[in-house]
Amino acid sequence: MSMAPRTDPQAPAPHVADRHEWIRVHGARVNNLKDISIEIPKRRLTVFTGVSGSGKSSLVFDTIAAESQRLINETYSAFVQGFMPNLARPEVDVLDGLTTAITVDQQRMGGDPRSTVGTATDANALLRILFSRLGAPHIGPPSAYSFNTASVRASGAITVERGNKKAVKATYSRTGGMCPRCEGRGTVSDIDLTQLYDDSLSLTEGAITVPGYKGGGWNSRLYAESGFFDPDKPIRTYTERELHDFLHREPTRMKIAGINMTYEGLIPRIQKSMLAKDREAMQPHIREFVERAVTFTPCPECDGTRLSEGARSSKINGISIADACAMQISDLAEWVRGLTEPSVAPLLTALQHSLDSFSEIGLGYLSLDRPSGTLSGGEAQRVKMIRHLGSSLTDVTYVFDEPTTGLHPHDIQRMNDLLLRLRDKGNTVLVVEHKPEVIAIADHVVDLGPGAGTAGGTVCFEGTVEELRTGGTLTGRHFDDRAALKKSVREPNGVLEIRGASLHNLRGVDVDIPLGVLCVITGVAGSGKSSLVHGSIPAAEGVVAVDQAPIRGSRRSNPATYTGLLDPIRKAFAKANGVKPALFSANSEGACPTCNGAGVLYTDLAMMAGVATTCEDCDGKRFEASVLEYTFGGRDISEVLAMPVDEALEFFAEGEARTPAAHRILQRLSDVGLGYLTLGQPLTTLSGGERQRLKLATHMAEKGGVYVLDEPTAGLHLADVEQLLALLDRLVDSGKSVLVIEHHQAVMAHADWIIDLGPGAGHDGGRIVFEGTPADLIADRSTLTGEHLAGYVGG
């Protein structure tokens, strides 16, 4: 039965449900936002711009995405909510029209040694099922191919208490794929004994060289006075028994110097006290010792594959699961395409889609066995995107934090296509971004500012890209900026030789890196830039490396504590007032006793979100009232910590508050463009770009001749890049050699020398495709970088 065509001349009235076309935010006050009210169109691509620290992340992540997540959590029962993180309601009057938000941020993926690219996505799980179906010989279920599952066999009796007691015999077994030697880690750690003690000395002479075991402390007395060996004879003359007692003896209770103590061999003792801890959380001198003393080598039993012998022996067409995970993903996708087995057709389709997504997003050069902790921030973000690419969900809000970080201009176009695809499926896409290439594809632009920190937090502009260009805001004015090539380049005063570099995908690279100049290393993502720089330049004396690893800091950490600035300030206060320096630390004796120096009190409301309120006793100043009576240069310690860097720079420069040690650190913070940060601002409120520059400022204090910077423009607004270039110039002019891994064309154009890697990524990269000046690269136009740079400078 066919339906008659509609002849109704009047269009139907719009349905009431179609009115919700906007996400409305009214009165947002999170971090530095100044009572912002804004409407964001749904099912469109909106880009948020503004200088670093202007409040973009506070609006997008800490307000819109956070409230969406909190409201979703509230739909679960109170019991389930008890297992979820408690999210406080953001400071905002009205948030209307929200949809489910999926955030794809730049948090580096966990550094757990058993987490790989394959386990972080669905690819490994699908491969394991495939091998359990088709692998020959058949060794068991999918868990038999998992390096995170150990084989277990147990048998015993279970007693069931019902009336008369009954014992039931039971056996249990599970086949796992974990290598028993390295427990699925792929590496085994070895301790270098020469780093623990000097065998030519006796214990009395201080043979133990482990931090904390020198001098006459309890750690060294434990061994010297144990009675197991003569403390006055050199360790190299110990008998086999004595050496075993010294290094490996199991815990033994005994009296030493009249005190009951547990004696234990040096190696197990150090393993418990130092090696079991998170390396990032260690004090610098202990971390340095651990890095020297512990060497990691591939596990000899599984050859670093993490898998048991059984899992490695089961193959499909001569390929084991270990071989499959070690392949470059683009090659693995081709191999899977060649499998035609009707019984697992749906599985092959799902696996194929998952692997193709990697190539589509520009990660085809990775392998599934790559540890996830070794991915850069940009790579980690793109790996997280993979699970959303084929999703059937629509009307979702996707929130991205600078998705082009770590991408060559050549790859940015692919990322733009993906963002547009997500939008075209009917989703709202919110992107925090600085790159003009991404801003250009936006349907709607929101520019925050006008400055950073307290000078930001307002909406300067809303509208289309064309309107932004003529809008007169800082972003609009710099939107079409193009850096010109320098008229003359510096001449090197020496070279750093790298010979036969072969880490990861490098093909025995020989290169001379010029010293005394600004040298930029470029190439598409995965071409081998980081492998060349971090893997081949020895971290020797005089090399200062600023990588992308995030600063870890609690809300008690702030720029003053992180940079070491608080020490000279505390000493200056203490000296001026004749009291102890510890009084001027909110983490020590001077802390307000009510809030323990946090400045806020946390109220736990059980299954509802907890509430943070300003401490009434100290009014959020974090110090005891008596401490605030001591002044220095007319200011108390809380007033000094509330100063922005630029104000503090003047304060400590001259007059009675003159403190050269503090002034030097503040000058470096100002040099990297952080003049607007207050000294006591919690590190947890800093953006990614701000943290990177805070790290750079701290490293600038180190005595080094060669500075290695990994994408220092990450998180920088177009206007801030000029300031960074001026800083790099100052470093070079002061006699340093600066080596920068970078994709930003303005930095390439400003270089004295460029080394371009490629031509592609993974096994299509790893070679030097160009060395020379930027002008030569543009004239040559033989590489992808050369073409994009030529287009950028209008060459």
CSV table of N, CA and C in Angstrom, one decimal, residues 351 371 480 589 637:
chain,number,residue,atom,x,y,z
A,351,LEU,N,38.5,-6.4,13.9
A,351,LEU,CA,39.9,-6.2,14.1
A,351,LEU,C,40.5,-5.3,13.0
A,371,PRO,N,55.1,0.1,24.7
A,371,PRO,CA,54.6,0.4,26.0
A,371,PRO,C,53.9,1.8,26.0
A,480,ASP,N,46.8,35.7,10.9
A,480,ASP,CA,47.4,35.6,9.6
A,480,ASP,C,48.9,35.9,9.6
A,589,GLU,N,55.9,24.6,59.9
A,589,GLU,CA,55.5,25.1,61.2
A,589,GLU,C,54.5,26.3,61.1
A,637,ILE,N,54.2,37.3,54.4
A,637,ILE,CA,54.5,36.2,53.5
A,637,ILE,C,53.3,35.9,52.6
